[in-house]
Every structure is written in C-alpha cells, then in structure tokens.
Amino acid sequence: MVAAASVVVAVGAVTGMISVYDDRPAVDEARTAETTRPPRPDRLPPAPSPVPATPSVSASPSFSAPPSPSPTRREPVAPTPSRTEPAGRSAPVSARLYRHPGSRVLDWVRGNPDDPRRDVIRERIADQPAAVWFADHSPATITSRVAAVTSAAAAEGRVPVVVPYAVPDRDCGGHSQGGAPDLAAYDAWIDRFAAGLGSGEVIVILEPDSVAQADCLPAGDRADRFASLARAGRVLKAANPKARVYYDAGHSGWHPAAKQAELLRQAGAASAASSDGVFSNVSNFHRTADEIAYDRRVLDALGGPAGLGAVIDTSRNGNGAPAGGQWCDPAGRKLGRAPTLSTGEERVDAYLWVKLPGESDGCKGAPGTFTPSYAYDLAR
C-alpha cells in the first residue's frame, strides 16, 4: 500500500495465515496460529544474536455472538502521547478461533528447537490464532485452497478468518501491487473463492486497503471497484449465510470517519446483503481505544442495519503508532490484545490478528517473510 496508508505485504500459498498478504506480490498461503493461552508478561531472556529469517504464515479467528491489516502504508499523522495498551492479553483467547497448522511462524518454531527466542515466539505469537491470506490470482486452485482452511476449521468446531486480497490495482502499484488482471477476472475469482467457504462460520476480511486507498484511482475506476466489492460481499454471503464479511475502514489516523463512511457506502458496506460491518488497523499500529472510537463514528455515519459491527487488528498495536508516521517495521512496537470474539465493547465484534506479528514490512526482512528478530522484539 502506498505511503498514505499502512502497508500490506503478501506472501504465500495455503498454510497458516495463508501467507499472501502484506506488501508483496504473492503466492497463496495460509497462515495461522492455534488457540492457546494468551502471551504472558514473564521475564524474558535477553535478545540473542539474530538468526536468518524464515518465511512465515498466519491463522484465523472465529466468532460466536453476532458482530462485535503485511503492512499497508497509511498517511503520517501527528503522534498521540506515548501510552501502552492496557493488558488485554490477560483475556483468554477464544477457544473457537482457528489456528492453521501450517504457518510460517510454526515452521520456524519447529525448525529451530535450540534457538533461545523459540519459547517466547511460540507462546506469544505462534500459539495465537491469526488470519489466513489469499493474495494471488489463481482461479484454478482458489476454491480448493479456501476449502482446505474452512473444512479443517469446521472439523475442529472453530471459526477461521480468511483474507481475499486480489483486487486489481492492489496497493496502487506499491509494495503489495498485484491482484487479478481486471475486474471481470476478479469477479470470477471471488465466485470461486466463495465456493470454498463451506457452510460453517467464517470471518472474511474483504480486501484490505481496497476502500480507504481508492483515492489513487480515477473516479470511474473507483466506482467500478466499489461495484465489484459490493458484488463480492453479496456473493460471499449468498454462498455461505454463516459467513461474516467486513469491509475496509482504513484506520483512525487516515480518513475522517464521515469520508470513510461515504466510501464504504459506495462499496456496499451498508447493505445487509453484502456486509456485516467494517475492519480497521490492518497491518497498522493505532491503539485499540482509538480504533474503537473511530470505528463507532464510521458505523454511525455509515448507517445501515443496526447489527453492523467492527473488527480491529490488534496484532502489533500494544505501544500505539510510532511518531512520524513510520510504517515499515518500526522499532519499539509490541503485541496488542490477544485475538478474541469477546471484546466487551459495544459494536466491536472481535479483536483479530490479521497481520501476523513478526512478518516483516520489508525493512527488517524481505516483505511478508517471518523475521525472528522482529517477532522476538514484538513479543518481549
């Protein structure tokens, strides 16, 4: 995504979070993390010497009650006073959130049993559920790859979070450029994506940055994209009535809520036939309290059914956004609240780890790859 946003990096094929998002051209991959106890603030070993980075993947979360993003670049905003997120990690992780067993972080944990950082990274990152990204345009295999994730989650009685990330002109030609060749191809890809959703509960994070970053498109192209996104939501929900589809609301440091709501309305986010609400802060660092307030303003301005809610990416926002609008693996960040479907906040359906902590934005490692030194810094 461009420097006006945050930055989403794509990697992968199906494995944990389906590594396929986050700022880079992609191969589909599933990234995931199993549900387990949330990270604990124990005393940690000193940072050991770096070890070569290994590509990573993430997982997906779930939900039960009705509703509550790889780095994407977003515009710099004046930093708010330094403050640490409240200890949300003390809340138990939902037992229904699905962790894909093939994530890159899990691969690293399994392959590095003697690394002194291993236990911290395993407990605080690899054991958490995270989203599964599908970032490549691969119509021949997309149905089976999505079905592999949703069926595995259903077999465990858990709910996956999946991220379709293949809209044309993705990231406005930035780090995560790519996607389908045109909207007709994208519509056909979404049809096949929807065919893999199955019949169980699933959360769909529909195209990070596709709405908030659409200003880079000419007016006609933007209208066409929004029509395609509205169609995508309808197709996904028609294919699986238990699917919950959330649309891109950017984050609290980007567009004013009224402007973002108007863009979302054009993209179909106010219609119950296509939308269950909005998502924010994907691959970014803004504090949870700021996102809650922002998302509520967006939802109020958006209108639509009373049941529309919001989900927030809390994977790396434990210390809030860095000064100066830095977005590429900024120092001093930490893990945010653990993924959960029980936020205790009105109109906030879930805190999710859409971006897998430890996947580089492109500065501490190759974009979208799992970078142990970065993961360790976030976790400790």
XYZ file of C-alpha atoms in Angstrom, residues 66-354:
289
model
C -23.223 -11.508 16.342
C -20.575 -8.996 15.475
C -18.744 -7.134 17.647
C -4.446 -5.461 8.412
C 1.726 -7.383 5.921
C 1.852 -3.860 6.303
C -0.210 -1.336 4.456
C 1.036 2.175 4.402
C -1.080 4.996 5.664
C -0.611 8.704 5.905
C 1.539 10.001 8.696
C -0.456 11.530 11.494
C 0.540 13.574 14.473
C 1.560 11.083 17.144
C -0.543 10.971 20.275
C 1.180 10.899 23.641
C 3.085 7.673 24.212
C 0.936 5.203 26.008
C 0.866 1.459 26.313
C -2.215 -0.616 25.554
C -3.911 -1.956 28.651
C -3.028 -5.547 29.347
C -5.596 -7.059 27.034
C -3.549 -10.214 26.795
C -4.880 -11.318 30.154
C -8.188 -12.069 28.459
C -8.481 -15.704 27.363
C -8.229 -16.461 23.680
C -11.497 -17.712 22.258
C -11.486 -21.487 22.162
C -13.327 -21.227 18.857
C -10.658 -19.345 16.949
C -8.909 -21.472 14.341
C -5.151 -21.733 14.048
C -3.946 -23.097 10.755
C -1.264 -25.734 11.408
C 0.989 -24.748 8.513
C 2.002 -21.203 9.341
C 5.485 -19.873 8.690
C 5.967 -18.951 12.321
C 5.094 -22.525 13.299
C 7.525 -23.778 10.662
C 10.225 -21.630 12.258
C 9.370 -22.831 15.778
C 9.519 -26.475 14.679
C 12.731 -25.969 12.763
C 14.643 -24.085 15.475
C 14.292 -26.075 18.716
C 17.532 -24.705 20.161
C 17.034 -21.026 19.377
C 16.859 -19.083 22.695
C 13.980 -16.989 21.295
C 11.875 -20.016 20.432
C 9.740 -20.338 23.578
C 8.838 -16.662 23.671
C 7.905 -16.611 19.986
C 5.966 -19.866 20.306
C 3.944 -18.868 23.375
C 3.225 -15.300 22.430
C 2.874 -15.465 18.652
C 2.760 -18.985 17.192
C 0.155 -20.193 19.681
C -2.266 -17.402 18.795
C -4.900 -17.598 16.042
C -4.254 -15.347 13.068
C -5.800 -14.693 9.670
C -5.277 -16.719 6.524
C -4.484 -14.618 3.448
C -5.126 -15.460 -0.218
C -3.224 -12.886 -2.224
C -2.565 -14.414 -5.597
C -4.882 -14.611 -8.564
C -5.029 -18.360 -9.093
C -8.551 -19.237 -10.245
C -7.787 -22.899 -10.900
C -6.914 -23.653 -7.262
C -8.529 -20.968 -5.127
C -11.682 -22.960 -4.305
C -9.753 -25.975 -3.032
C -7.306 -23.843 -1.044
C -10.069 -21.922 0.701
C -11.993 -25.136 1.310
C -8.922 -26.734 2.886
C -8.889 -23.995 5.522
C -12.628 -23.769 6.164
C -13.160 -27.534 6.279
C -10.250 -28.052 8.671
C -11.643 -25.334 10.942
C -15.147 -26.816 10.793
C -13.775 -30.246 11.710
C -12.360 -28.709 14.893
C -15.526 -26.743 15.619
C -13.616 -23.473 15.163
C -14.006 -20.408 13.013
C -11.345 -19.319 10.501
C -10.571 -15.781 9.388
C -9.791 -15.558 5.682
C -8.498 -12.590 3.701
C -9.215 -12.344 -0.041
C -6.540 -9.948 -1.350
C -6.552 -9.919 -5.135
C -8.435 -6.825 -6.257
C -6.941 -5.252 -9.431
C -4.546 -2.316 -8.932
C -3.966 -3.515 -5.387
C -1.841 -1.181 -3.290
C -1.875 1.419 -6.073
C 1.312 -0.049 -7.520
C 3.119 -0.029 -4.161
C 4.896 -2.839 -2.324
C 1.844 -5.094 -2.401
C 0.967 -4.460 -6.009
C -0.665 -7.307 -7.837
C -4.060 -8.922 -7.914
C -6.346 -10.015 -10.716
C -5.703 -8.563 -14.183
C -9.099 -6.812 -14.332
C -12.419 -6.647 -12.518
C -14.053 -9.300 -14.677
C -11.290 -11.726 -13.691
C -11.606 -10.615 -10.065
C -15.362 -11.220 -10.033
C -14.791 -14.730 -11.370
C -12.066 -15.311 -8.747
C -14.422 -14.196 -5.967
C -17.053 -16.630 -7.238
C -14.522 -19.431 -6.892
C -13.309 -18.130 -3.532
C -16.897 -18.147 -2.258
C -17.348 -21.736 -3.410
C -14.704 -22.790 -0.872
C -16.328 -21.153 2.156
C -18.324 -24.222 3.126
C -21.339 -23.930 5.416
C -19.767 -23.175 8.798
C -18.947 -19.894 10.491
C -16.168 -17.928 8.846
C -14.948 -14.334 9.053
C -13.978 -12.663 5.779
C -11.705 -9.602 5.825
C -12.505 -8.335 2.346
C -9.579 -6.710 0.522
C -7.530 -4.605 2.975
C -6.970 -1.028 1.738
C -9.356 -1.501 -1.185
C -11.682 1.241 0.052
C -9.521 3.567 2.149
C -6.803 3.677 -0.503
C -9.116 4.018 -3.505
C -8.329 7.723 -3.931
C -5.418 6.708 -6.141
C -7.896 5.539 -8.811
C -9.646 7.758 -11.360
C -13.293 8.369 -10.423
C -14.656 5.905 -12.982
C -12.257 3.143 -11.979
C -13.014 3.781 -8.316
C -16.760 3.436 -8.947
C -16.156 0.193 -10.834
C -14.028 -1.178 -7.990
C -16.693 -0.307 -5.432
C -19.367 -2.006 -7.520
C -17.184 -5.108 -7.700
C -16.590 -5.078 -3.929
C -20.335 -4.751 -3.277
C -20.893 -7.706 -5.578
C -18.149 -9.657 -3.779
C -19.883 -9.230 -0.436
C -23.191 -10.430 -1.867
C -21.558 -13.462 -3.488
C -19.680 -14.441 -0.324
C -22.755 -14.177 1.898
C -25.001 -15.950 -0.600
C -22.519 -18.833 -0.827
C -22.418 -19.238 2.951
C -25.095 -17.490 5.040
C -22.918 -18.002 8.139
C -20.043 -16.023 6.618
C -19.464 -12.612 8.178
C -17.993 -10.145 5.704
C -16.174 -6.986 6.830
C -15.150 -4.023 4.665
C -12.058 -1.819 4.756
C -12.368 1.206 7.060
C -8.660 2.113 6.985
C -7.695 3.250 10.471
C -8.084 6.107 12.909
C -5.103 8.024 11.534
C -6.293 8.048 7.910
C -9.575 9.458 6.563
C -12.129 11.309 8.699
C -14.943 8.964 9.710
C -17.563 10.720 7.568
C -15.437 10.458 4.427
C -14.586 6.811 5.088
C -18.259 6.006 5.688
C -19.234 7.555 2.368
C -16.631 5.481 0.540
C -17.810 2.361 2.363
C -21.416 3.071 1.443
C -20.466 3.183 -2.225
C -18.713 -0.184 -1.808
C -21.795 -1.896 -0.373
C -20.770 -1.923 3.299
C -24.118 -0.510 4.488
C -26.151 -3.335 2.949
C -27.051 -6.424 4.977
C -26.954 -8.414 1.739
C -23.209 -7.858 1.409
C -21.805 -6.685 4.740
C -21.577 -7.387 8.446
C -19.574 -4.263 9.161
C -16.036 -2.902 8.883
C -12.453 -3.730 9.828
C -9.687 -1.327 10.759
C -5.982 -1.072 11.628
C -4.873 -3.984 9.433
C -1.072 -4.103 9.476
C -1.008 -0.870 11.444
C -0.253 0.198 14.985
C -3.004 2.522 16.222
C -4.187 1.914 19.761
C -7.285 -0.174 20.304
C -9.129 2.592 22.149
C -8.573 4.956 19.202
C -9.823 2.328 16.756
C -12.931 1.595 18.822
C -13.888 5.258 18.883
C -13.115 5.682 15.178
C -14.986 2.558 14.082
C -18.072 3.617 16.023
C -18.020 7.001 14.300
C -17.665 5.288 10.923
C -20.561 2.930 11.667
C -22.751 5.792 12.876
C -22.057 7.746 9.695
C -22.448 4.649 7.531
C -25.984 3.844 8.618
C -27.386 0.512 7.526
C -28.635 -2.305 9.750
C -28.206 -1.918 13.499
C -26.284 -5.188 13.623
C -23.272 -3.908 11.667
C -20.123 -4.120 13.781
C -16.363 -3.738 13.592
C -13.288 -5.925 13.953
C -9.884 -4.489 14.814
C -6.395 -5.781 14.022
C -4.583 -5.694 17.370
C -1.566 -7.737 16.337
C 1.076 -5.011 16.704
C -0.613 -2.066 18.428
C 0.457 -2.621 22.026
C 2.529 0.584 22.073
C 0.430 2.573 19.628
C 1.549 4.117 16.353
C 5.135 5.419 16.125
C 5.964 9.073 15.700
C 6.312 10.496 12.219
C 4.014 8.019 10.510
C 6.645 5.272 10.307
C 5.099 2.095 8.947
C 7.948 -0.212 7.964
C 8.862 -2.480 10.887
C 9.112 0.486 13.271
C 11.094 -0.073 16.449
C 9.507 -0.040 19.867
C 6.223 -1.719 18.905
C 4.730 -4.609 20.841
C 1.967 -7.187 20.603
C -1.542 -5.921 21.206
C -4.588 -7.585 22.720
C -4.958 -11.305 22.147
C -7.405 -12.394 19.452
C -10.880 -12.782 20.901
C -14.537 -12.662 19.946
C -15.492 -11.342 23.370
C -14.373 -7.730 23.421
C -16.887 -6.404 25.936
C -17.232 -3.347 23.691
C -20.475 -2.340 22.022
C -20.376 -2.744 18.222
C -16.874 -4.260 18.356
C -17.230 -7.876 17.284
C -13.648 -9.050 17.637
C -10.012 -8.246 18.135
C -8.120 -10.219 15.499
C -4.533 -10.747 14.448
C -4.957 -10.097 10.742
